[in-house]
PDB file of C-alpha atoms in Angstrom:
ATOM      1  CA  MET A   1      -0.010   0.182  -0.340  1.00 48.00           C
ATOM      2  CA  LYS A   2       2.902   2.427   0.345  1.00 49.00           C
ATOM      3  CA  VAL A   3       4.264   1.658  -2.784  1.00 46.00           C
ATOM      4  CA  ILE A   4       0.841   2.348  -4.373  1.00 47.00           C
ATOM      5  CA  ARG A   5       0.568   5.604  -2.566  1.00 51.00           C
ATOM      6  CA  ARG A   6       4.154   7.266  -3.364  1.00 52.00           C
ATOM      7  CA  ARG A   7       3.190   6.272  -7.225  1.00 50.00           C
ATOM      8  CA  LEU A   8       0.032   8.394  -6.611  1.00 42.00           C
ATOM      9  CA  ALA A   9       1.812  11.119  -5.374  1.00 46.00           C
ATOM     10  CA  LEU A  10       4.306  11.190  -7.854  1.00 43.00           C
ATOM     11  CA  MET A  11       1.493  10.338 -10.592  1.00 46.00           C
ATOM     12  CA  ALA A  12       0.464  14.079  -8.895  1.00 46.00           C
ATOM     13  CA  LEU A  13       2.923  15.882  -8.576  1.00 43.00           C
ATOM     14  CA  GLY A  14       4.186  15.079 -12.147  1.00 46.00           C
ATOM     15  CA  ALA A  15       1.219  16.154 -13.254  1.00 41.00           C
ATOM     16  CA  THR A  16       1.234  19.744 -11.618  1.00 43.00           C
ATOM     17  CA  LEU A  17       4.738  20.564 -12.748  1.00 41.00           C
ATOM     18  CA  SER A  18       2.943  19.460 -16.062  1.00 42.00           C
ATOM     19  CA  ALA A  19       0.746  22.271 -15.661  1.00 42.00           C
ATOM     20  CA  CYS A  20       3.116  24.618 -14.948  1.00 44.00           C
ATOM     21  CA  ALA A  21       5.020  24.236 -17.462  1.00 47.00           C
ATOM     22  CA  THR A  22       2.958  24.179 -20.751  1.00 55.00           C
ATOM     23  CA  ARG A  23       0.850  27.831 -19.132  1.00 64.00           C
ATOM     24  CA  PRO A  24      -1.890  28.129 -20.940  1.00 76.00           C
ATOM     25  CA  ALA A  25      -1.409  31.132 -23.305  1.00 80.00           C
ATOM     26  CA  PRO A  26      -1.488  34.769 -22.754  1.00 92.00           C
ATOM     27  CA  PRO A  27      -4.374  36.833 -24.338  1.00 94.00           C
ATOM     28  CA  VAL A  28      -3.792  38.511 -27.749  1.00 95.00           C
ATOM     29  CA  GLN A  29      -2.907  42.315 -26.673  1.00 96.00           C
ATOM     30  CA  HIS A  30      -3.912  44.866 -30.539  1.00 97.00           C
ATOM     31  CA  TYR A  31      -1.639  47.376 -30.959  1.00 97.00           C
ATOM     32  CA  SER A  32      -1.770  50.643 -33.593  1.00 97.00           C
ATOM     33  CA  LEU A  33       1.016  53.129 -34.135  1.00 97.00           C
ATOM     34  CA  GLY A  34      -0.401  55.528 -37.474  1.00 95.00           C
ATOM     35  CA  MET A  35      -2.342  53.581 -39.727  1.00 95.00           C
ATOM     36  CA  SER A  36      -0.450  50.140 -38.946  1.00 96.00           C
ATOM     37  CA  ARG A  37      -2.146  47.297 -37.130  1.00 97.00           C
ATOM     38  CA  ALA A  38      -0.603  44.365 -34.661  1.00 97.00           C
ATOM     39  CA  ASP A  39      -1.543  41.570 -32.529  1.00 97.00           C
ATOM     40  CA  PHE A  40       0.799  39.660 -30.014  1.00 96.00           C
ATOM     41  CA  ARG A  41       0.803  37.909 -26.960  1.00 96.00           C
ATOM     42  CA  ASP A  42       2.966  38.924 -24.205  1.00 96.00           C
ATOM     43  CA  TYR A  43       4.877  35.882 -23.397  1.00 95.00           C
ATOM     44  CA  GLY A  44       7.242  36.689 -21.067  1.00 88.00           C
ATOM     45  CA  GLY A  45       4.805  38.941 -19.494  1.00 86.00           C
ATOM     46  CA  ALA A  46       2.359  35.718 -18.725  1.00 86.00           C
ATOM     47  CA  LYS A  47       5.567  33.657 -17.435  1.00 90.00           C
ATOM     48  CA  ALA A  48       4.334  31.531 -20.607  1.00 92.00           C
ATOM     49  CA  ASN A  49       6.813  29.231 -23.067  1.00 93.00           C
ATOM     50  CA  PRO A  50       6.466  30.669 -26.505  1.00 95.00           C
ATOM     51  CA  CYS A  51       7.606  27.489 -27.830  1.00 96.00           C
ATOM     52  CA  ASP A  52       4.651  26.270 -26.125  1.00 95.00           C
ATOM     53  CA  ALA A  53       2.717  27.955 -28.806  1.00 93.00           C
ATOM     54  CA  GLU A  54       0.960  26.794 -31.774  1.00 94.00           C
ATOM     55  CA  GLN A  55       3.601  27.824 -34.489  1.00 96.00           C
ATOM     56  CA  ARG A  56       1.840  29.367 -36.855  1.00 96.00           C
ATOM     57  CA  TRP A  57       0.061  31.408 -34.364  1.00 94.00           C
ATOM     58  CA  LEU A  58       3.658  32.665 -33.149  1.00 96.00           C
ATOM     59  CA  SER A  59       4.668  33.144 -36.545  1.00 97.00           C
ATOM     60  CA  ASP A  60       1.810  35.294 -37.177  1.00 97.00           C
ATOM     61  CA  GLU A  61       2.206  37.346 -34.086  1.00 97.00           C
ATOM     62  CA  LEU A  62       5.471  37.713 -34.415  1.00 98.00           C
ATOM     63  CA  THR A  63       5.649  39.334 -38.713  1.00 98.00           C
ATOM     64  CA  ALA A  64       2.902  41.607 -37.974  1.00 98.00           C
ATOM     65  CA  VAL A  65       4.420  43.512 -35.256  1.00 98.00           C
ATOM     66  CA  ASN A  66       8.105  43.445 -37.269  1.00 98.00           C
ATOM     67  CA  GLY A  67       6.086  44.673 -40.572  1.00 98.00           C
ATOM     68  CA  LEU A  68       4.599  47.591 -38.101  1.00 98.00           C
ATOM     69  CA  LEU A  69       8.076  48.501 -37.092  1.00 98.00           C
ATOM     70  CA  ALA A  70       9.444  48.074 -40.776  1.00 98.00           C
ATOM     71  CA  ARG A  71       6.397  50.678 -41.015  1.00 98.00           C
ATOM     72  CA  PHE A  72       7.626  53.002 -38.206  1.00 97.00           C
ATOM     73  CA  VAL A  73      11.057  53.167 -39.691  1.00 97.00           C
ATOM     74  CA  GLU A  74      10.247  53.750 -42.968  1.00 97.00           C
ATOM     75  CA  GLY A  75       7.788  56.229 -42.007  1.00 96.00           C
ATOM     76  CA  THR A  76      10.247  58.156 -40.394  1.00 96.00           C
ATOM     77  CA  ASP A  77      12.722  58.260 -42.358  1.00 94.00           C
ATOM     78  CA  LYS A  78      12.621  61.992 -43.192  1.00 91.00           C
ATOM     79  CA  LEU A  79      12.809  63.476 -40.188  1.00 91.00           C
ATOM     80  CA  GLY A  80      16.375  65.138 -40.696  1.00 88.00           C
ATOM     81  CA  ASN A  81      14.660  66.764 -43.694  1.00 91.00           C
ATOM     82  CA  PRO A  82      12.475  69.853 -42.200  1.00 90.00           C
ATOM     83  CA  ASN A  83      11.781  70.957 -45.785  1.00 89.00           C
ATOM     84  CA  SER A  84       9.931  67.405 -47.007  1.00 91.00           C
ATOM     85  CA  VAL A  85       6.488  67.545 -47.722  1.00 93.00           C
ATOM     86  CA  ASP A  86       5.968  64.552 -45.204  1.00 93.00           C
ATOM     87  CA  HIS A  87       7.911  66.060 -42.382  1.00 92.00           C
ATOM     88  CA  PRO A  88       4.506  66.992 -40.383  1.00 92.00           C
ATOM     89  CA  ARG A  89       3.211  63.812 -41.009  1.00 95.00           C
ATOM     90  CA  GLN A  90       6.225  62.189 -39.916  1.00 95.00           C
ATOM     91  CA  VAL A  91       6.993  64.332 -36.513  1.00 95.00           C
ATOM     92  CA  GLU A  92       3.643  63.239 -35.796  1.00 95.00           C
ATOM     93  CA  LEU A  93       3.752  59.874 -36.201  1.00 97.00           C
ATOM     94  CA  LEU A  94       7.276  59.749 -34.250  1.00 96.00           C
ATOM     95  CA  LYS A  95       5.227  62.071 -30.811  1.00 95.00           C
ATOM     96  CA  GLU A  96       2.997  58.950 -30.931  1.00 97.00           C
ATOM     97  CA  ALA A  97       5.492  56.066 -31.072  1.00 97.00           C
ATOM     98  CA  GLN A  98       7.562  58.041 -28.000  1.00 96.00           C
ATOM     99  CA  ARG A  99       4.423  57.790 -26.062  1.00 96.00           C
ATOM    100  CA  THR A 100       3.263  54.203 -27.027  1.00 97.00           C
ATOM    101  CA  LEU A 101       5.997  52.115 -28.535  1.00 98.00           C
ATOM    102  CA  PRO A 102       8.881  51.375 -25.957  1.00 97.00           C
ATOM    103  CA  PRO A 103       6.275  49.117 -24.065  1.00 97.00           C
ATOM    104  CA  VAL A 104       5.882  46.885 -27.334  1.00 97.00           C
ATOM    105  CA  LEU A 105       9.703  46.420 -28.395  1.00 98.00           C
ATOM    106  CA  ASP A 106      10.412  45.253 -24.676  1.00 97.00           C
ATOM    107  CA  VAL A 107       7.323  42.473 -25.645  1.00 97.00           C
ATOM    108  CA  HIS A 108       9.017  42.241 -28.972  1.00 98.00           C
ATOM    109  CA  GLU A 109      12.164  41.552 -27.587  1.00 97.00           C
ATOM    110  CA  ARG A 110      11.366  38.953 -24.751  1.00 96.00           C
ATOM    111  CA  ASN A 111       9.137  37.504 -27.678  1.00 97.00           C
ATOM    112  CA  LEU A 112      12.204  37.027 -29.981  1.00 97.00           C
ATOM    113  CA  ARG A 113      14.679  36.296 -27.398  1.00 96.00           C
ATOM    114  CA  GLY A 114      12.333  32.936 -26.238  1.00 96.00           C
ATOM    115  CA  LEU A 115      11.914  32.097 -29.958  1.00 96.00           C
ATOM    116  CA  ALA A 116      15.564  31.407 -30.071  1.00 96.00           C
ATOM    117  CA  ARG A 117      15.316  29.140 -27.465  1.00 96.00           C
ATOM    118  CA  CYS A 118      12.530  26.893 -29.166  1.00 96.00           C
ATOM    119  CA  GLY A 119      13.414  23.471 -30.397  1.00 96.00           C
ATOM    120  CA  PHE A 120      11.736  24.948 -34.319  1.00 96.00           C
ATOM    121  CA  LYS A 121      13.651  28.355 -34.090  1.00 96.00           C
ATOM    122  CA  ASP A 122      15.377  27.258 -37.519  1.00 96.00           C
ATOM    123  CA  LYS A 123      12.404  25.821 -39.333  1.00 95.00           C
ATOM    124  CA  GLY A 124      10.231  27.811 -41.787  1.00 95.00           C
ATOM    125  CA  ALA A 125      10.139  31.519 -41.574  1.00 96.00           C
ATOM    126  CA  PHE A 126      11.654  31.466 -38.374  1.00 97.00           C
ATOM    127  CA  PRO A 127      15.049  32.233 -38.912  1.00 97.00           C
ATOM    128  CA  GLU A 128      14.254  35.234 -41.184  1.00 98.00           C
ATOM    129  CA  ILE A 129      11.553  36.646 -38.917  1.00 98.00           C
ATOM    130  CA  SER A 130      14.192  36.291 -36.093  1.00 97.00           C
ATOM    131  CA  ARG A 131      16.378  38.011 -37.907  1.00 98.00           C
ATOM    132  CA  ARG A 132      14.427  40.840 -39.251  1.00 98.00           C
ATOM    133  CA  GLY A 133      12.852  41.354 -35.750  1.00 97.00           C
ATOM    134  CA  GLY A 134      16.790  42.117 -34.369  1.00 97.00           C
ATOM    135  CA  GLU A 135      17.418  44.467 -37.000  1.00 98.00           C
ATOM    136  CA  LEU A 136      13.538  46.503 -36.679  1.00 98.00           C
ATOM    137  CA  THR A 137      13.621  46.556 -33.001  1.00 97.00           C
ATOM    138  CA  THR A 138      17.300  48.226 -32.736  1.00 97.00           C
ATOM    139  CA  ALA A 139      16.575  50.827 -35.964  1.00 97.00           C
ATOM    140  CA  ALA A 140      13.320  51.460 -34.338  1.00 97.00           C
ATOM    141  CA  ARG A 141      15.419  52.034 -30.943  1.00 97.00           C
ATOM    142  CA  GLY A 142      17.380  54.562 -32.619  1.00 96.00           C
ATOM    143  CA  ARG A 143      14.531  56.369 -34.393  1.00 96.00           C
ATOM    144  CA  LEU A 144      12.971  57.046 -30.448  1.00 96.00           C
ATOM    145  CA  ALA A 145      16.651  58.312 -29.204  1.00 95.00           C
ATOM    146  CA  GLU A 146      16.020  60.538 -31.731  1.00 93.00           C
ATOM    147  CA  ALA A 147      13.066  61.936 -30.683  1.00 94.00           C
ATOM    148  CA  ASP A 148      13.742  64.433 -27.962  1.00 93.00           C
ATOM    149  CA  GLY A 149      16.078  66.365 -30.420  1.00 93.00           C
ATOM    150  CA  VAL A 150      13.645  66.207 -33.669  1.00 93.00           C
ATOM    151  CA  LEU A 151      10.566  66.950 -31.651  1.00 93.00           C
ATOM    152  CA  ALA A 152      12.598  69.981 -29.764  1.00 93.00           C
ATOM    153  CA  GLN A 153      13.834  71.445 -33.513  1.00 91.00           C
ATOM    154  CA  ALA A 154       9.945  70.580 -34.850  1.00 91.00           C
ATOM    155  CA  ALA A 155       8.837  73.111 -31.955  1.00 91.00           C
ATOM    156  CA  LEU A 156      11.360  75.296 -32.551  1.00 92.00           C
ATOM    157  CA  ARG A 157      10.173  75.826 -36.167  1.00 90.00           C
ATOM    158  CA  ALA A 158       6.554  76.086 -35.663  1.00 89.00           C
ATOM    159  CA  ALA A 159       7.290  79.037 -32.700  1.00 92.00           C
ATOM    160  CA  GLN A 160       9.513  80.663 -34.957  1.00 91.00           C
ATOM    161  CA  GLY A 161       7.213  80.589 -37.796  1.00 89.00           C
ATOM    162  CA  LYS A 162       4.504  82.068 -36.004  1.00 93.00           C
ATOM    163  CA  TRP A 163       6.643  84.296 -34.049  1.00 93.00           C
ATOM    164  CA  LYS A 164       7.317  85.682 -37.911  1.00 91.00           C
ATOM    165  CA  ASP A 165       3.614  85.679 -38.848  1.00 90.00           C
ATOM    166  CA  GLU A 166       2.735  87.638 -35.971  1.00 94.00           C
ATOM    167  CA  SER A 167       5.612  90.104 -35.811  1.00 95.00           C
ATOM    168  CA  LEU A 168       4.462  91.394 -38.856  1.00 92.00           C
ATOM    169  CA  GLN A 169       1.226  92.449 -37.105  1.00 93.00           C
ATOM    170  CA  ARG A 170       3.458  94.088 -33.979  1.00 96.00           C
ATOM    171  CA  GLU A 171       5.508  96.104 -36.787  1.00 96.00           C
ATOM    172  CA  ALA A 172       2.180  97.897 -38.127  1.00 95.00           C
ATOM    173  CA  THR A 173       0.538  98.308 -34.698  1.00 95.00           C
ATOM    174  CA  ALA A 174       3.550 100.075 -33.732  1.00 96.00           C
ATOM    175  CA  ARG A 175       3.890 102.122 -36.759  1.00 96.00           C
ATOM    176  CA  GLY A 176       0.586 103.401 -36.292  1.00 94.00           C
ATOM    177  CA  THR A 177       1.543 103.479 -32.433  1.00 95.00           C
ATOM    178  CA  TRP A 178       3.998 105.424 -33.118  1.00 95.00           C
ATOM    179  CA  CYS A 179       4.445 107.296 -36.383  1.00 96.00           C
ATOM    180  CA  THR A 180       1.649 109.994 -38.033  1.00 94.00           C
ATOM    181  CA  GLU A 181      -0.040 109.682 -40.953  1.00 91.00           C
ATOM    182  CA  THR A 182       3.036 112.069 -42.778  1.00 91.00           C
ATOM    183  CA  PRO A 183       5.921 111.419 -41.612  1.00 92.00           C
ATOM    184  CA  LYS A 184       8.860 113.943 -42.227  1.00 92.00           C
ATOM    185  CA  VAL A 185      11.520 112.673 -44.274  1.00 93.00           C
ATOM    186  CA  GLY A 186      14.525 113.121 -42.099  1.00 92.00           C
ATOM    187  CA  GLU A 187      13.235 112.746 -38.581  1.00 91.00           C
ATOM    188  CA  ALA A 188      15.063 109.483 -37.534  1.00 93.00           C
ATOM    189  CA  THR A 189      12.095 108.157 -35.505  1.00 95.00           C
ATOM    190  CA  VAL A 190      12.504 104.089 -34.399  1.00 97.00           C
ATOM    191  CA  TYR A 191       9.283 103.007 -34.314  1.00 97.00           C
ATOM    192  CA  PHE A 192       9.852  99.247 -34.438  1.00 97.00           C
ATOM    193  CA  ALA A 193      13.148  96.875 -34.614  1.00 97.00           C
ATOM    194  CA  ARG A 194      13.636  93.074 -34.834  1.00 96.00           C
ATOM    195  CA  GLN A 195      15.728  90.693 -34.901  1.00 94.00           C
ATOM    196  CA  GLY A 196      15.531  88.114 -37.454  1.00 89.00           C
ATOM    197  CA  LEU A 197      15.663  84.346 -37.776  1.00 86.00           C
ATOM    198  CA  GLU A 198      19.640  84.740 -39.028  1.00 85.00           C
ATOM    199  CA  GLY A 199      20.773  87.035 -36.341  1.00 85.00           C
ATOM    200  CA  GLY A 200      20.106  90.352 -38.350  1.00 92.00           C
ATOM    201  CA  THR A 201      18.752  93.179 -36.938  1.00 96.00           C
ATOM    202  CA  GLU A 202      16.509  95.708 -38.180  1.00 97.00           C
ATOM    203  CA  TRP A 203      15.153  99.292 -37.401  1.00 98.00           C
ATOM    204  CA  PHE A 204      12.478 100.653 -38.867  1.00 98.00           C
ATOM    205  CA  PHE A 205      11.793 104.443 -39.028  1.00 97.00           C
ATOM    206  CA  CYS A 206       8.783 106.466 -39.620  1.00 96.00           C
ATOM    207  CA  ASP A 207      10.176 108.372 -43.034  1.00 94.00           C
ATOM    208  CA  GLY A 208      10.647 104.842 -44.253  1.00 94.00           C
ATOM    209  CA  SER A 209      14.323 104.364 -43.446  1.00 96.00           C
ATOM    210  CA  ARG A 210      15.761 101.896 -42.449  1.00 96.00           C
ATOM    211  CA  VAL A 211      19.194 100.046 -40.522  1.00 97.00           C
ATOM    212  CA  GLU A 212      19.953  96.837 -40.936  1.00 96.00           C
ATOM    213  CA  GLN A 213      23.135  95.142 -39.186  1.00 95.00           C
ATOM    214  CA  ARG A 214      23.535  91.256 -40.298  1.00 92.00           C
ATOM    215  CA  ALA A 215      25.107  88.788 -37.945  1.00 85.00           C
ATOM    216  CA  GLY A 216      28.628  89.789 -38.146  1.00 86.00           C
ATOM    217  CA  THR A 217      28.627  92.760 -39.805  1.00 92.00           C
ATOM    218  CA  GLU A 218      28.471  96.908 -38.852  1.00 93.00           C
ATOM    219  CA  PRO A 219      25.319  98.584 -38.892  1.00 94.00           C
ATOM    220  CA  ALA A 220      24.001  99.969 -42.198  1.00 96.00           C
ATOM    221  CA  PHE A 221      21.879 103.298 -43.498  1.00 96.00           C
ATOM    222  CA  VAL A 222      19.303 101.932 -45.825  1.00 96.00           C
ATOM    223  CA  GLU A 223      17.336 104.973 -47.732  1.00 93.00           C
ATOM    224  CA  PRO A 224      13.517 105.087 -48.105  1.00 91.00           C
ATOM    225  CA  GLU A 225      12.844 103.960 -52.277  1.00 88.00           C
ATOM    226  CA  GLY A 226      11.707 106.884 -54.459  1.00 86.00           C
ATOM    227  CA  LEU A 227      12.791 110.159 -52.795  1.00 87.00           C
ATOM    228  CA  LYS A 228      12.675 113.529 -54.361  1.00 88.00           C
ATOM    229  CA  PRO A 229      15.902 114.870 -54.557  1.00 87.00           C
ATOM    230  CA  GLN A 230      14.991 117.262 -51.495  1.00 87.00           C
ATOM    231  CA  ASP A 231      14.068 114.666 -49.598  1.00 87.00           C
ATOM    232  CA  ARG A 232      17.330 113.016 -49.661  1.00 88.00           C
ATOM    233  CA  ARG A 233      18.976 116.057 -48.454  1.00 89.00           C
ATOM    234  CA  ARG A 234      16.927 116.424 -45.816  1.00 92.00           C
ATOM    235  CA  ILE A 235      18.428 112.757 -44.458  1.00 93.00           C
ATOM    236  CA  LYS A 236      21.320 112.082 -42.336  1.00 94.00           C
ATOM    237  CA  PRO A 237      22.408 108.426 -41.986  1.00 95.00           C
ATOM    238  CA  PRO A 238      24.504 109.024 -38.630  1.00 96.00           C
ATOM    239  CA  ARG A 239      21.330 110.431 -36.838  1.00 96.00           C
ATOM    240  CA  TYR A 240      19.461 107.035 -38.044  1.00 96.00           C
ATOM    241  CA  LEU A 241      22.658 104.730 -36.964  1.00 96.00           C
ATOM    242  CA  GLU A 242      22.556 106.563 -33.150  1.00 96.00           C
ATOM    243  CA  ALA A 243      18.649 105.856 -33.416  1.00 96.00           C
ATOM    244  CA  ALA A 244      19.194 102.469 -33.581  1.00 96.00           C
ATOM    245  CA  VAL A 245      22.274 102.680 -31.147  1.00 94.00           C
ATOM    246  CA  ASN A 246      20.090 103.902 -28.276  1.00 95.00           C
ATOM    247  CA  PHE A 247      17.159 101.617 -29.023  1.00 96.00           C
ATOM    248  CA  PRO A 248      16.561  99.991 -25.949  1.00 95.00           C
ATOM    249  CA  ALA A 249      17.645  96.734 -26.514  1.00 94.00           C
ATOM    250  CA  GLU A 250      14.838  94.529 -24.649  1.00 95.00           C
ATOM    251  CA  GLU A 251      12.472  96.315 -26.675  1.00 95.00           C
ATOM    252  CA  ILE A 252      13.688  94.710 -29.801  1.00 96.00           C
ATOM    253  CA  ASP A 253      11.188  91.719 -31.105  1.00 96.00           C
ATOM    254  CA  ARG A 254      13.102  88.766 -31.193  1.00 93.00           C
ATOM    255  CA  ALA A 255      12.924  85.121 -32.563  1.00 89.00           C
ATOM    256  CA  PRO A 256      12.158  82.298 -30.400  1.00 89.00           C
ATOM    257  CA  GLU A 257      15.228  81.517 -28.383  1.00 80.00           C
ATOM    258  CA  GLY A 258      18.205  79.507 -30.244  1.00 55.00           C
ATOM    259  CA  SER A 259      17.392  81.152 -33.612  1.00 41.00           C
ATOM    260  CA  ALA A 260      19.569  83.851 -33.071  1.00 40.00           C
ATOM    261  CA  PRO A 261      22.615  85.511 -31.042  1.00 39.00           C
ATOM    262  CA  LYS A 262      21.310  87.126 -27.948  1.00 40.00           C
ATOM    263  CA  SER A 263      22.667  89.970 -28.190  1.00 37.00           C
ATOM    264  CA  ALA A 264      21.119  92.438 -31.364  1.00 39.00           C
ATOM    265  CA  ALA A 265      22.676  96.229 -30.532  1.00 39.00           C
ATOM    266  CA  PRO A 266      24.379  97.221 -32.473  1.00 41.00           C
ATOM    267  CA  THR A 267      27.611  98.025 -32.555  1.00 41.00           C
ATOM    268  CA  PRO A 268      28.445 102.043 -32.182  1.00 37.00           C
TER     269      PRO A 268
END
């Protein structure tokens, strides 16, 4: 009787260990990125063995995630070219990926490592799935590593564009505030100053004159177009240059930080 009970206990223990070794497949997770979709299972997270999975299912799941990663990598290949017509759309895709893709990459890498321990790893499409998966996870992580810099530059360009558009309106408002309807030629009255995206600065005068200073150069006087000879005699360029030098630096309309040198005061 003792022998029989011992055998029964061993059989029960074996059944228990067998049940633990073949855990049920984890639930399918659905993921989307842009226009791409992929269904997969987190075998490692559920402490399940992908080698126990139905091979066709495992192949389909790994292939689906590989395909999604390939479309992400290919769909963000113009991030370094802000002039590309695809750049805004690719920036939005990168933003979405930065928020949602890292956990999917973690799961995919665990599943690929699990596949490497399976007896069928060298059969059918699995070798190519594994090779391609390694390449794509590395490429996708590379894209995500660039995300902070790319998105910061995109935000700066958007801020610069907004500043440029609004600066024209600020200039018009300043002219209406500080200039008379018929300003006298020769009166060096600055109504607006702007530091541009390239670092140069312009000072605008009510009579249409300007003082212009490009980055790294001396300021220069620019007279209005179409001046009559008698009006030209009234203009004294040194007065305009002096007015530009004395214009308060804090009142210069500047491009968003990072686009031009901080100092906008002209060289005396």
